[in-house]
C-alpha cells in the first residue's frame, strides 16, 4: 500500500497545536520529529541500552502526516491544512510552515506503534499493553489491559489521563451509569467499569472501535452485558440519541476534540440525570474559553478546569 507523506517545517512550540489542527481535519497518521531532550520519564519507557545523541534543540520541528495514495485528489485537504496553519499563526509561532511531500510504502500502522506503548500508572491504576508482563511492584494496582489494535487510545495521551483522573474523582463510591462519547479503544469505558460503574454505553463514528472496545472488555474480564456500543454521531443522529436515551446517566465522558465538543454540548444535558457530571477533554488550550462558553450555553455549570501540558479538561454539572 502506498502513502503520501506531507511534512510541515514548524517549531516545537507549535507541535501540539499543529497535531490538534490536523486531527480536527480528520488526519490521524501524524509523526513528530524534533531534538527536544528526553525526560527521565521518557527514558524509563524505552527499552534500549544507549540513547541517541541528538543535535542541539533549536526549537525546530517537523510534523508529518500520511494519507493513503488511492488516486483521490488531496487538493482540498491541503488547502484546509494551509488555512489551519495561517490561523495558528495568531496563537503560536509556527515557523516557515513550508509543506513538502514524498511517498512511502507498506506502513504497518497496526503493529509498528507497539514499540512505543509500554505500561504506565495514573494514580492507583496500572495501564499496560496486553503483550507486557505485570511487574512485582505493580501487582496491587487496579489493572487495565489495552490493545488499541486499529482504533485510537492507549491512555497515554494527556487528554485521556485528564479524563481518567476525573472518572476516579467523580465515580467515587457510587455506581453510576456512564456514557462514553467517542469511545475509541474503549479505555474510558473500561476504566469506568473497573472503578465501579454499573454499566456503560459507548458511541463512536468508527465501526472498528466497536470491535476494539469489545475485545478489550473481554481481555479485562468484563461481561459483555455491562456495555452497549453504537456507531453514529450523537450530535445530529436522532436514532442514535433515542438508543442512548434521555436522563439515564450520572456521568457522560467525551475525550474528543474541541471542534466536536462545541456542537455536541447542546445534546449533553438531555442525556444526564439531574446533578449528573459531564467530563470532557481533547481540548487544546487556546480553545478552552470557546468550549467553556459552549458548555455553559447548554445550561451546564462548570465545576473545574484542569490542564496537563497544552491540553485541557473541563468538568461540568447539570443542575
PDB file of C-alpha atoms in Angstrom:
ATOM      1  CA  UNK A   1       0.000   0.000   0.000  1.00  0.00           C
ATOM      2  CA  UNK A   2       1.356   3.440  -0.915  1.00  0.00           C
ATOM      3  CA  UNK A   3       1.027   6.531   1.248  1.00  0.00           C
ATOM      4  CA  UNK A   4       1.588  10.201   0.582  1.00  0.00           C
ATOM      5  CA  UNK A   5       3.709  11.822   3.251  1.00  0.00           C
ATOM      6  CA  UNK A   6       3.428  15.571   3.834  1.00  0.00           C
ATOM      7  CA  UNK A   7       5.915  17.262   6.163  1.00  0.00           C
ATOM      8  CA  UNK A   8       5.457  20.689   7.737  1.00  0.00           C
ATOM      9  CA  UNK A   9       8.536  22.644   8.851  1.00  0.00           C
ATOM     10  CA  UNK A  10       7.495  24.229  12.120  1.00  0.00           C
ATOM     11  CA  UNK A  11       8.544  24.844  15.738  1.00  0.00           C
ATOM     12  CA  UNK A  12       8.484  22.702  18.858  1.00  0.00           C
ATOM     13  CA  UNK A  13       6.134  25.244  20.454  1.00  0.00           C
ATOM     14  CA  UNK A  14       3.568  24.577  17.716  1.00  0.00           C
ATOM     15  CA  UNK A  15       3.683  20.748  17.740  1.00  0.00           C
ATOM     16  CA  UNK A  16       0.606  20.100  19.873  1.00  0.00           C
ATOM     17  CA  UNK A  17      -1.368  22.882  18.213  1.00  0.00           C
ATOM     18  CA  UNK A  18      -0.436  21.510  14.798  1.00  0.00           C
ATOM     19  CA  UNK A  19      -1.391  17.950  15.773  1.00  0.00           C
ATOM     20  CA  UNK A  20      -4.750  19.133  17.103  1.00  0.00           C
ATOM     21  CA  UNK A  21      -5.440  21.074  13.896  1.00  0.00           C
ATOM     22  CA  UNK A  22      -4.598  18.053  11.726  1.00  0.00           C
ATOM     23  CA  UNK A  23      -6.773  15.738  13.829  1.00  0.00           C
ATOM     24  CA  UNK A  24      -9.681  18.162  13.518  1.00  0.00           C
ATOM     25  CA  UNK A  25      -9.314  17.791   9.746  1.00  0.00           C
ATOM     26  CA  UNK A  26      -9.677  14.019  10.119  1.00  0.00           C
ATOM     27  CA  UNK A  27      -5.953  13.209   9.793  1.00  0.00           C
ATOM     28  CA  UNK A  28      -4.833  10.527  12.262  1.00  0.00           C
ATOM     29  CA  UNK A  29      -1.438   9.356  10.941  1.00  0.00           C
ATOM     30  CA  UNK A  30       0.792  12.057  12.478  1.00  0.00           C
ATOM     31  CA  UNK A  31       4.545  11.896  13.175  1.00  0.00           C
ATOM     32  CA  UNK A  32       6.666  14.464  15.053  1.00  0.00           C
ATOM     33  CA  UNK A  33      10.438  14.813  14.739  1.00  0.00           C
ATOM     34  CA  UNK A  34      12.397  17.201  16.945  1.00  0.00           C
ATOM     35  CA  UNK A  35      15.556  17.394  19.070  1.00  0.00           C
ATOM     36  CA  UNK A  36      13.911  18.011  22.439  1.00  0.00           C
ATOM     37  CA  UNK A  37      15.942  16.094  25.067  1.00  0.00           C
ATOM     38  CA  UNK A  38      14.137  13.102  26.532  1.00  0.00           C
ATOM     39  CA  UNK A  39      12.869  13.423  30.085  1.00  0.00           C
ATOM     40  CA  UNK A  40      13.674  10.807  32.710  1.00  0.00           C
ATOM     41  CA  UNK A  41      10.097   9.520  32.365  1.00  0.00           C
ATOM     42  CA  UNK A  42      10.573   9.134  28.602  1.00  0.00           C
ATOM     43  CA  UNK A  43      13.862   7.337  29.090  1.00  0.00           C
ATOM     44  CA  UNK A  44      12.360   4.892  31.600  1.00  0.00           C
ATOM     45  CA  UNK A  45       9.819   3.795  28.988  1.00  0.00           C
ATOM     46  CA  UNK A  46      12.402   2.984  26.306  1.00  0.00           C
ATOM     47  CA  UNK A  47      13.917  -0.470  26.035  1.00  0.00           C
ATOM     48  CA  UNK A  48      17.331   0.481  24.618  1.00  0.00           C
ATOM     49  CA  UNK A  49      20.772   0.434  26.194  1.00  0.00           C
ATOM     50  CA  UNK A  50      22.065   3.724  24.814  1.00  0.00           C
ATOM     51  CA  UNK A  51      20.079   6.825  23.966  1.00  0.00           C
ATOM     52  CA  UNK A  52      20.773   8.508  20.634  1.00  0.00           C
ATOM     53  CA  UNK A  53      22.863  11.668  20.808  1.00  0.00           C
ATOM     54  CA  UNK A  54      20.666  14.414  19.402  1.00  0.00           C
ATOM     55  CA  UNK A  55      21.808  17.699  17.869  1.00  0.00           C
ATOM     56  CA  UNK A  56      21.143  20.827  19.958  1.00  0.00           C
ATOM     57  CA  UNK A  57      17.468  21.687  20.328  1.00  0.00           C
ATOM     58  CA  UNK A  58      16.939  24.882  18.350  1.00  0.00           C
ATOM     59  CA  UNK A  59      13.163  24.871  18.689  1.00  0.00           C
ATOM     60  CA  UNK A  60      12.668  23.399  15.227  1.00  0.00           C
ATOM     61  CA  UNK A  61      10.277  20.567  14.456  1.00  0.00           C
ATOM     62  CA  UNK A  62       8.967  18.546  11.529  1.00  0.00           C
ATOM     63  CA  UNK A  63       5.336  17.439  11.747  1.00  0.00           C
ATOM     64  CA  UNK A  64       4.422  14.844   9.120  1.00  0.00           C
ATOM     65  CA  UNK A  65       1.066  13.364   8.203  1.00  0.00           C
ATOM     66  CA  UNK A  66       0.198  10.421   5.973  1.00  0.00           C
ATOM     67  CA  UNK A  67      -2.663   9.992   3.503  1.00  0.00           C
ATOM     68  CA  UNK A  68      -3.357   6.770   1.639  1.00  0.00           C
ATOM     69  CA  UNK A  69      -2.386   7.186  -2.010  1.00  0.00           C
ATOM     70  CA  UNK A  70      -5.536   5.765  -3.605  1.00  0.00           C
ATOM     71  CA  UNK A  71      -5.643   8.178  -6.522  1.00  0.00           C
ATOM     72  CA  UNK A  72      -8.070  10.615  -4.911  1.00  0.00           C
ATOM     73  CA  UNK A  73      -7.472  14.369  -5.099  1.00  0.00           C
ATOM     74  CA  UNK A  74      -5.925  15.802  -1.913  1.00  0.00           C
ATOM     75  CA  UNK A  75      -6.038  19.431  -3.054  1.00  0.00           C
ATOM     76  CA  UNK A  76      -8.936  20.466  -0.801  1.00  0.00           C
ATOM     77  CA  UNK A  77      -7.352  18.806   2.235  1.00  0.00           C
ATOM     78  CA  UNK A  78      -4.025  20.544   1.649  1.00  0.00           C
ATOM     79  CA  UNK A  79      -5.810  23.883   1.240  1.00  0.00           C
ATOM     80  CA  UNK A  80      -7.519  23.248   4.611  1.00  0.00           C
ATOM     81  CA  UNK A  81      -4.152  22.396   6.209  1.00  0.00           C
ATOM     82  CA  UNK A  82      -2.587  25.593   4.868  1.00  0.00           C
ATOM     83  CA  UNK A  83      -5.556  27.625   6.116  1.00  0.00           C
ATOM     84  CA  UNK A  84      -5.227  25.971   9.526  1.00  0.00           C
ATOM     85  CA  UNK A  85      -1.525  26.864   9.597  1.00  0.00           C
ATOM     86  CA  UNK A  86      -2.252  30.512   8.934  1.00  0.00           C
ATOM     87  CA  UNK A  87      -4.895  30.578  11.675  1.00  0.00           C
ATOM     88  CA  UNK A  88      -2.386  29.074  14.121  1.00  0.00           C
ATOM     89  CA  UNK A  89      -0.041  31.995  13.479  1.00  0.00           C
ATOM     90  CA  UNK A  90      -2.414  34.104  15.602  1.00  0.00           C
ATOM     91  CA  UNK A  91      -1.774  31.797  18.562  1.00  0.00           C
ATOM     92  CA  UNK A  92       1.766  30.406  18.351  1.00  0.00           C
ATOM     93  CA  UNK A  93       4.984  30.782  16.376  1.00  0.00           C
ATOM     94  CA  UNK A  94       4.686  28.150  13.633  1.00  0.00           C
ATOM     95  CA  UNK A  95       7.935  28.871  11.760  1.00  0.00           C
ATOM     96  CA  UNK A  96       8.034  28.739   7.981  1.00  0.00           C
ATOM     97  CA  UNK A  97       5.061  26.366   7.699  1.00  0.00           C
ATOM     98  CA  UNK A  98       6.503  25.068   4.444  1.00  0.00           C
ATOM     99  CA  UNK A  99       4.925  21.760   3.337  1.00  0.00           C
ATOM    100  CA  UNK A 100       6.934  19.189   1.386  1.00  0.00           C
ATOM    101  CA  UNK A 101       5.686  15.853   0.052  1.00  0.00           C
ATOM    102  CA  UNK A 102       7.064  12.378  -0.595  1.00  0.00           C
ATOM    103  CA  UNK A 103       5.810   8.805  -0.944  1.00  0.00           C
ATOM    104  CA  UNK A 104       6.305   5.741   1.212  1.00  0.00           C
ATOM    105  CA  UNK A 105       5.069   2.162   1.075  1.00  0.00           C
ATOM    106  CA  UNK A 106       3.777  -0.619   3.304  1.00  0.00           C
ATOM    107  CA  UNK A 107       3.442   1.244   6.594  1.00  0.00           C
ATOM    108  CA  UNK A 108       2.222  -1.287   9.129  1.00  0.00           C
ATOM    109  CA  UNK A 109       0.146   1.180  11.158  1.00  0.00           C
ATOM    110  CA  UNK A 110      -1.458  -1.538  13.245  1.00  0.00           C
ATOM    111  CA  UNK A 111       1.765  -3.004  14.653  1.00  0.00           C
ATOM    112  CA  UNK A 112       4.626  -0.526  14.234  1.00  0.00           C
ATOM    113  CA  UNK A 113       3.421   1.735  17.064  1.00  0.00           C
ATOM    114  CA  UNK A 114       3.617  -1.084  19.622  1.00  0.00           C
ATOM    115  CA  UNK A 115       7.287  -0.412  20.339  1.00  0.00           C
ATOM    116  CA  UNK A 116       6.273   2.978  21.770  1.00  0.00           C
ATOM    117  CA  UNK A 117       3.499   1.749  24.113  1.00  0.00           C
ATOM    118  CA  UNK A 118       4.590   0.429  27.499  1.00  0.00           C
ATOM    119  CA  UNK A 119       2.983   0.166  30.944  1.00  0.00           C
ATOM    120  CA  UNK A 120       2.340   3.296  32.991  1.00  0.00           C
ATOM    121  CA  UNK A 121       0.300   4.352  36.018  1.00  0.00           C
ATOM    122  CA  UNK A 122      -2.300   7.022  36.730  1.00  0.00           C
ATOM    123  CA  UNK A 123      -2.783   7.189  40.475  1.00  0.00           C
ATOM    124  CA  UNK A 124      -3.502   3.628  41.601  1.00  0.00           C
ATOM    125  CA  UNK A 125      -4.376   2.456  38.079  1.00  0.00           C
ATOM    126  CA  UNK A 126      -1.883   0.436  36.019  1.00  0.00           C
ATOM    127  CA  UNK A 127      -2.498   0.624  32.281  1.00  0.00           C
ATOM    128  CA  UNK A 128      -0.486  -1.941  30.369  1.00  0.00           C
ATOM    129  CA  UNK A 129      -0.421  -3.376  26.853  1.00  0.00           C
ATOM    130  CA  UNK A 130      -1.609  -6.959  26.606  1.00  0.00           C
ATOM    131  CA  UNK A 131       1.833  -8.158  25.498  1.00  0.00           C
ATOM    132  CA  UNK A 132       3.678  -7.000  28.653  1.00  0.00           C
ATOM    133  CA  UNK A 133       4.007  -8.822  31.984  1.00  0.00           C
ATOM    134  CA  UNK A 134       2.963  -7.217  35.278  1.00  0.00           C
ATOM    135  CA  UNK A 135       5.931  -6.162  37.391  1.00  0.00           C
ATOM    136  CA  UNK A 136       6.002  -7.176  41.065  1.00  0.00           C
ATOM    137  CA  UNK A 137       5.764  -3.570  42.284  1.00  0.00           C
ATOM    138  CA  UNK A 138       2.512  -3.095  40.319  1.00  0.00           C
ATOM    139  CA  UNK A 139       0.630  -6.180  41.478  1.00  0.00           C
ATOM    140  CA  UNK A 140      -1.503  -4.218  43.982  1.00  0.00           C
ATOM    141  CA  UNK A 141      -2.710  -1.662  41.417  1.00  0.00           C
ATOM    142  CA  UNK A 142      -6.034  -1.634  39.585  1.00  0.00           C
ATOM    143  CA  UNK A 143      -5.168  -3.298  36.270  1.00  0.00           C
ATOM    144  CA  UNK A 144      -6.388  -2.105  32.874  1.00  0.00           C
ATOM    145  CA  UNK A 145      -5.097  -4.053  29.870  1.00  0.00           C
ATOM    146  CA  UNK A 146      -5.357  -2.422  26.459  1.00  0.00           C
ATOM    147  CA  UNK A 147      -4.644  -3.489  22.905  1.00  0.00           C
ATOM    148  CA  UNK A 148      -5.753  -0.490  20.811  1.00  0.00           C
ATOM    149  CA  UNK A 149      -5.467  -2.530  17.608  1.00  0.00           C
ATOM    150  CA  UNK A 150      -6.920  -0.487  14.767  1.00  0.00           C
ATOM    151  CA  UNK A 151      -8.598   2.134  16.938  1.00  0.00           C
ATOM    152  CA  UNK A 152      -7.209   5.078  18.857  1.00  0.00           C
ATOM    153  CA  UNK A 153      -6.493   5.044  22.563  1.00  0.00           C
ATOM    154  CA  UNK A 154      -3.675   3.686  24.716  1.00  0.00           C
ATOM    155  CA  UNK A 155      -4.480   6.042  27.591  1.00  0.00           C
ATOM    156  CA  UNK A 156      -1.051   7.616  27.467  1.00  0.00           C
ATOM    157  CA  UNK A 157      -2.127  10.872  25.864  1.00  0.00           C
ATOM    158  CA  UNK A 158      -2.617  13.815  28.229  1.00  0.00           C
ATOM    159  CA  UNK A 159      -6.293  14.173  27.295  1.00  0.00           C
ATOM    160  CA  UNK A 160      -7.105  10.567  28.230  1.00  0.00           C
ATOM    161  CA  UNK A 161      -5.220  10.893  31.505  1.00  0.00           C
ATOM    162  CA  UNK A 162      -7.165  14.039  32.368  1.00  0.00           C
ATOM    163  CA  UNK A 163     -10.435  12.140  31.831  1.00  0.00           C
ATOM    164  CA  UNK A 164      -9.258   9.131  33.847  1.00  0.00           C
ATOM    165  CA  UNK A 165      -8.380  11.321  36.838  1.00  0.00           C
ATOM    166  CA  UNK A 166     -11.838  12.887  36.706  1.00  0.00           C
ATOM    167  CA  UNK A 167     -13.506   9.474  36.495  1.00  0.00           C
ATOM    168  CA  UNK A 168     -11.545   8.444  39.589  1.00  0.00           C
ATOM    169  CA  UNK A 169     -12.779  11.545  41.383  1.00  0.00           C
ATOM    170  CA  UNK A 170     -16.448  11.538  40.398  1.00  0.00           C
ATOM    171  CA  UNK A 171     -17.225   7.812  40.334  1.00  0.00           C
ATOM    172  CA  UNK A 172     -16.011   7.545  43.913  1.00  0.00           C
ATOM    173  CA  UNK A 173     -18.119   5.137  45.945  1.00  0.00           C
ATOM    174  CA  UNK A 174     -21.093   5.472  43.611  1.00  0.00           C
ATOM    175  CA  UNK A 175     -22.054   3.007  40.897  1.00  0.00           C
ATOM    176  CA  UNK A 176     -23.062   5.356  38.088  1.00  0.00           C
ATOM    177  CA  UNK A 177     -24.165   4.541  34.589  1.00  0.00           C
ATOM    178  CA  UNK A 178     -21.653   6.154  32.216  1.00  0.00           C
ATOM    179  CA  UNK A 179     -21.957   7.340  28.617  1.00  0.00           C
ATOM    180  CA  UNK A 180     -18.616   7.341  26.749  1.00  0.00           C
ATOM    181  CA  UNK A 181     -18.850   9.521  23.619  1.00  0.00           C
ATOM    182  CA  UNK A 182     -16.084   8.758  21.135  1.00  0.00           C
ATOM    183  CA  UNK A 183     -15.128   5.535  22.902  1.00  0.00           C
ATOM    184  CA  UNK A 184     -12.185   4.604  20.616  1.00  0.00           C
ATOM    185  CA  UNK A 185     -10.413   1.561  22.061  1.00  0.00           C
ATOM    186  CA  UNK A 186     -12.856   1.571  24.976  1.00  0.00           C
ATOM    187  CA  UNK A 187     -10.295   2.614  27.556  1.00  0.00           C
ATOM    188  CA  UNK A 188     -12.508   5.134  29.369  1.00  0.00           C
ATOM    189  CA  UNK A 189     -15.460   2.720  29.391  1.00  0.00           C
ATOM    190  CA  UNK A 190     -13.227   0.017  30.852  1.00  0.00           C
ATOM    191  CA  UNK A 191     -11.734   2.378  33.447  1.00  0.00           C
ATOM    192  CA  UNK A 192     -15.251   3.450  34.460  1.00  0.00           C
ATOM    193  CA  UNK A 193     -16.375  -0.171  34.913  1.00  0.00           C
ATOM    194  CA  UNK A 194     -13.225  -1.096  36.833  1.00  0.00           C
ATOM    195  CA  UNK A 195     -13.778   1.899  39.126  1.00  0.00           C
ATOM    196  CA  UNK A 196     -17.308   0.714  39.899  1.00  0.00           C
ATOM    197  CA  UNK A 197     -19.679   1.976  37.215  1.00  0.00           C
ATOM    198  CA  UNK A 198     -22.795  -0.159  36.988  1.00  0.00           C
ATOM    199  CA  UNK A 199     -22.887  -0.065  33.170  1.00  0.00           C
ATOM    200  CA  UNK A 200     -21.501   1.862  30.215  1.00  0.00           C
ATOM    201  CA  UNK A 201     -22.837   2.933  26.848  1.00  0.00           C
ATOM    202  CA  UNK A 202     -20.341   3.990  24.178  1.00  0.00           C
ATOM    203  CA  UNK A 203     -20.606   5.695  20.806  1.00  0.00           C
ATOM    204  CA  UNK A 204     -18.081   6.276  18.046  1.00  0.00           C
ATOM    205  CA  UNK A 205     -18.072   7.198  14.362  1.00  0.00           C
ATOM    206  CA  UNK A 206     -15.684   4.342  13.513  1.00  0.00           C
ATOM    207  CA  UNK A 207     -17.132   0.789  13.362  1.00  0.00           C
ATOM    208  CA  UNK A 208     -13.652  -0.620  14.111  1.00  0.00           C
ATOM    209  CA  UNK A 209     -13.897   0.920  17.565  1.00  0.00           C
ATOM    210  CA  UNK A 210     -16.784  -1.385  18.427  1.00  0.00           C
ATOM    211  CA  UNK A 211     -14.550  -4.392  17.753  1.00  0.00           C
ATOM    212  CA  UNK A 212     -11.614  -2.989  19.737  1.00  0.00           C
ATOM    213  CA  UNK A 213     -13.805  -1.997  22.679  1.00  0.00           C
ATOM    214  CA  UNK A 214     -15.481  -5.385  22.980  1.00  0.00           C
ATOM    215  CA  UNK A 215     -12.153  -7.212  22.649  1.00  0.00           C
ATOM    216  CA  UNK A 216     -10.599  -5.024  25.343  1.00  0.00           C
ATOM    217  CA  UNK A 217     -13.575  -5.602  27.643  1.00  0.00           C
ATOM    218  CA  UNK A 218     -13.064  -9.346  27.236  1.00  0.00           C
ATOM    219  CA  UNK A 219      -9.331  -9.021  27.957  1.00  0.00           C
ATOM    220  CA  UNK A 220     -10.207  -7.191  31.178  1.00  0.00           C
ATOM    221  CA  UNK A 221     -12.658  -9.853  32.293  1.00  0.00           C
ATOM    222  CA  UNK A 222     -15.708  -7.624  31.930  1.00  0.00           C
ATOM    223  CA  UNK A 223     -19.029  -9.201  30.993  1.00  0.00           C
ATOM    224  CA  UNK A 224     -20.396  -8.122  27.585  1.00  0.00           C
ATOM    225  CA  UNK A 225     -23.742  -7.198  29.081  1.00  0.00           C
ATOM    226  CA  UNK A 226     -22.074  -4.387  31.079  1.00  0.00           C
ATOM    227  CA  UNK A 227     -21.631  -2.353  27.898  1.00  0.00           C
ATOM    228  CA  UNK A 228     -23.680  -1.296  24.889  1.00  0.00           C
ATOM    229  CA  UNK A 229     -21.852   0.323  21.959  1.00  0.00           C
ATOM    230  CA  UNK A 230     -23.241   2.111  18.923  1.00  0.00           C
ATOM    231  CA  UNK A 231     -21.831   3.588  15.723  1.00  0.00           C
ATOM    232  CA  UNK A 232     -23.001   7.102  14.930  1.00  0.00           C
ATOM    233  CA  UNK A 233     -22.795  10.830  15.578  1.00  0.00           C
ATOM    234  CA  UNK A 234     -24.553  11.882  18.772  1.00  0.00           C
ATOM    235  CA  UNK A 235     -24.709  15.494  17.580  1.00  0.00           C
ATOM    236  CA  UNK A 236     -27.363  15.071  14.899  1.00  0.00           C
ATOM    237  CA  UNK A 237     -28.311  11.382  14.705  1.00  0.00           C
ATOM    238  CA  UNK A 238     -31.822  11.253  16.199  1.00  0.00           C
ATOM    239  CA  UNK A 239     -31.921   7.453  16.025  1.00  0.00           C
ATOM    240  CA  UNK A 240     -28.683   7.213  17.994  1.00  0.00           C
ATOM    241  CA  UNK A 241     -29.935   9.754  20.519  1.00  0.00           C
ATOM    242  CA  UNK A 242     -33.013   7.556  21.075  1.00  0.00           C
ATOM    243  CA  UNK A 243     -30.868   4.443  21.518  1.00  0.00           C
ATOM    244  CA  UNK A 244     -28.632   6.205  24.026  1.00  0.00           C
ATOM    245  CA  UNK A 245     -31.669   7.518  25.890  1.00  0.00           C
ATOM    246  CA  UNK A 246     -32.507  10.584  27.953  1.00  0.00           C
ATOM    247  CA  UNK A 247     -31.661  11.373  31.584  1.00  0.00           C
ATOM    248  CA  UNK A 248     -30.104   7.929  32.059  1.00  0.00           C
ATOM    249  CA  UNK A 249     -26.550   8.805  33.036  1.00  0.00           C
ATOM    250  CA  UNK A 250     -24.848  10.049  36.160  1.00  0.00           C
ATOM    251  CA  UNK A 251     -21.686  10.671  34.114  1.00  0.00           C
ATOM    252  CA  UNK A 252     -21.019  11.490  30.459  1.00  0.00           C
ATOM    253  CA  UNK A 253     -17.365  11.455  29.364  1.00  0.00           C
ATOM    254  CA  UNK A 254     -16.144  12.734  25.998  1.00  0.00           C
ATOM    255  CA  UNK A 255     -12.472  12.728  25.053  1.00  0.00           C
ATOM    256  CA  UNK A 256     -12.795  14.072  21.532  1.00  0.00           C
ATOM    257  CA  UNK A 257     -11.767  17.449  20.082  1.00  0.00           C
ATOM    258  CA  UNK A 258     -12.841  20.994  20.821  1.00  0.00           C
ATOM    259  CA  UNK A 259     -14.498  21.406  17.432  1.00  0.00           C
ATOM    260  CA  UNK A 260     -16.654  18.348  18.138  1.00  0.00           C
ATOM    261  CA  UNK A 261     -17.434  19.146  21.778  1.00  0.00           C
ATOM    262  CA  UNK A 262     -18.742  22.608  20.905  1.00  0.00           C
ATOM    263  CA  UNK A 263     -21.603  21.474  18.605  1.00  0.00           C
ATOM    264  CA  UNK A 264     -22.203  18.423  20.809  1.00  0.00           C
ATOM    265  CA  UNK A 265     -22.665  20.411  24.032  1.00  0.00           C
ATOM    266  CA  UNK A 266     -26.394  21.183  23.480  1.00  0.00           C
ATOM    267  CA  UNK A 267     -27.334  17.466  23.363  1.00  0.00           C
ATOM    268  CA  UNK A 268     -25.456  16.512  26.552  1.00  0.00           C
ATOM    269  CA  UNK A 269     -27.863  17.856  29.220  1.00  0.00           C
ATOM    270  CA  UNK A 270     -30.679  15.664  27.875  1.00  0.00           C
ATOM    271  CA  UNK A 271     -28.528  12.587  28.411  1.00  0.00           C
ATOM    272  CA  UNK A 272     -27.677  13.437  32.038  1.00  0.00           C
ATOM    273  CA  UNK A 273     -29.731  12.874  35.151  1.00  0.00           C
ATOM    274  CA  UNK A 274     -30.222  15.855  37.468  1.00  0.00           C
ATOM    275  CA  UNK A 275     -26.890  16.509  39.149  1.00  0.00           C
ATOM    276  CA  UNK A 276     -25.068  14.477  36.514  1.00  0.00           C
ATOM    277  CA  UNK A 277     -21.442  15.183  35.591  1.00  0.00           C
ATOM    278  CA  UNK A 278     -20.024  15.955  32.143  1.00  0.00           C
ATOM    279  CA  UNK A 279     -16.278  15.195  31.863  1.00  0.00           C
ATOM    280  CA  UNK A 280     -14.563  16.264  28.681  1.00  0.00           C
ATOM    281  CA  UNK A 281     -11.102  16.708  27.214  1.00  0.00           C
ATOM    282  CA  UNK A 282      -9.322  16.682  23.869  1.00  0.00           C
ATOM    283  CA  UNK A 283      -9.308  20.483  24.137  1.00  0.00           C
ATOM    284  CA  UNK A 284      -6.150  22.320  23.057  1.00  0.00           C
ATOM    285  CA  UNK A 285      -5.569  25.229  25.445  1.00  0.00           C
ATOM    286  CA  UNK A 286      -6.292  28.084  23.039  1.00  0.00           C
ATOM    287  CA  UNK A 287      -9.828  26.723  22.576  1.00  0.00           C
ATOM    288  CA  UNK A 288     -10.550  26.445  26.311  1.00  0.00           C
ATOM    289  CA  UNK A 289     -12.785  29.525  26.562  1.00  0.00           C
ATOM    290  CA  UNK A 290     -14.715  28.639  23.417  1.00  0.00           C
ATOM    291  CA  UNK A 291     -15.537  25.166  24.772  1.00  0.00           C
ATOM    292  CA  UNK A 292     -16.332  26.527  28.245  1.00  0.00           C
ATOM    293  CA  UNK A 293     -18.793  29.019  26.752  1.00  0.00           C
ATOM    294  CA  UNK A 294     -20.480  26.283  24.699  1.00  0.00           C
ATOM    295  CA  UNK A 295     -20.878  24.069  27.768  1.00  0.00           C
ATOM    296  CA  UNK A 296     -22.311  26.928  29.836  1.00  0.00           C
ATOM    297  CA  UNK A 297     -24.620  27.967  27.000  1.00  0.00           C
ATOM    298  CA  UNK A 298     -26.000  24.422  27.029  1.00  0.00           C
ATOM    299  CA  UNK A 299     -27.112  25.020  30.637  1.00  0.00           C
ATOM    300  CA  UNK A 300     -24.366  23.169  32.496  1.00  0.00           C
ATOM    301  CA  UNK A 301     -22.337  24.638  35.368  1.00  0.00           C
ATOM    302  CA  UNK A 302     -18.560  24.352  35.068  1.00  0.00           C
ATOM    303  CA  UNK A 303     -17.140  22.795  38.245  1.00  0.00           C
ATOM    304  CA  UNK A 304     -13.443  22.715  37.429  1.00  0.00           C
ATOM    305  CA  UNK A 305     -10.882  23.151  34.676  1.00  0.00           C
ATOM    306  CA  UNK A 306      -7.640  21.168  34.667  1.00  0.00           C
ATOM    307  CA  UNK A 307      -4.550  21.373  32.477  1.00  0.00           C
ATOM    308  CA  UNK A 308      -1.868  18.888  31.501  1.00  0.00           C
ATOM    309  CA  UNK A 309       0.712  20.181  29.073  1.00  0.00           C
ATOM    310  CA  UNK A 310      -1.191  22.127  26.438  1.00  0.00           C
ATOM    311  CA  UNK A 311      -4.390  20.118  26.902  1.00  0.00           C
ATOM    312  CA  UNK A 312      -7.471  20.974  28.964  1.00  0.00           C
ATOM    313  CA  UNK A 313     -10.189  19.123  30.861  1.00  0.00           C
ATOM    314  CA  UNK A 314     -13.493  20.832  31.621  1.00  0.00           C
ATOM    315  CA  UNK A 315     -15.839  19.165  34.097  1.00  0.00           C
ATOM    316  CA  UNK A 316     -19.408  20.459  34.409  1.00  0.00           C
ATOM    317  CA  UNK A 317     -22.675  19.547  36.146  1.00  0.00           C
ATOM    318  CA  UNK A 318     -26.358  19.534  35.275  1.00  0.00           C
ATOM    319  CA  UNK A 319     -28.359  21.472  37.823  1.00  0.00           C
TER     320      UNK A 319
END
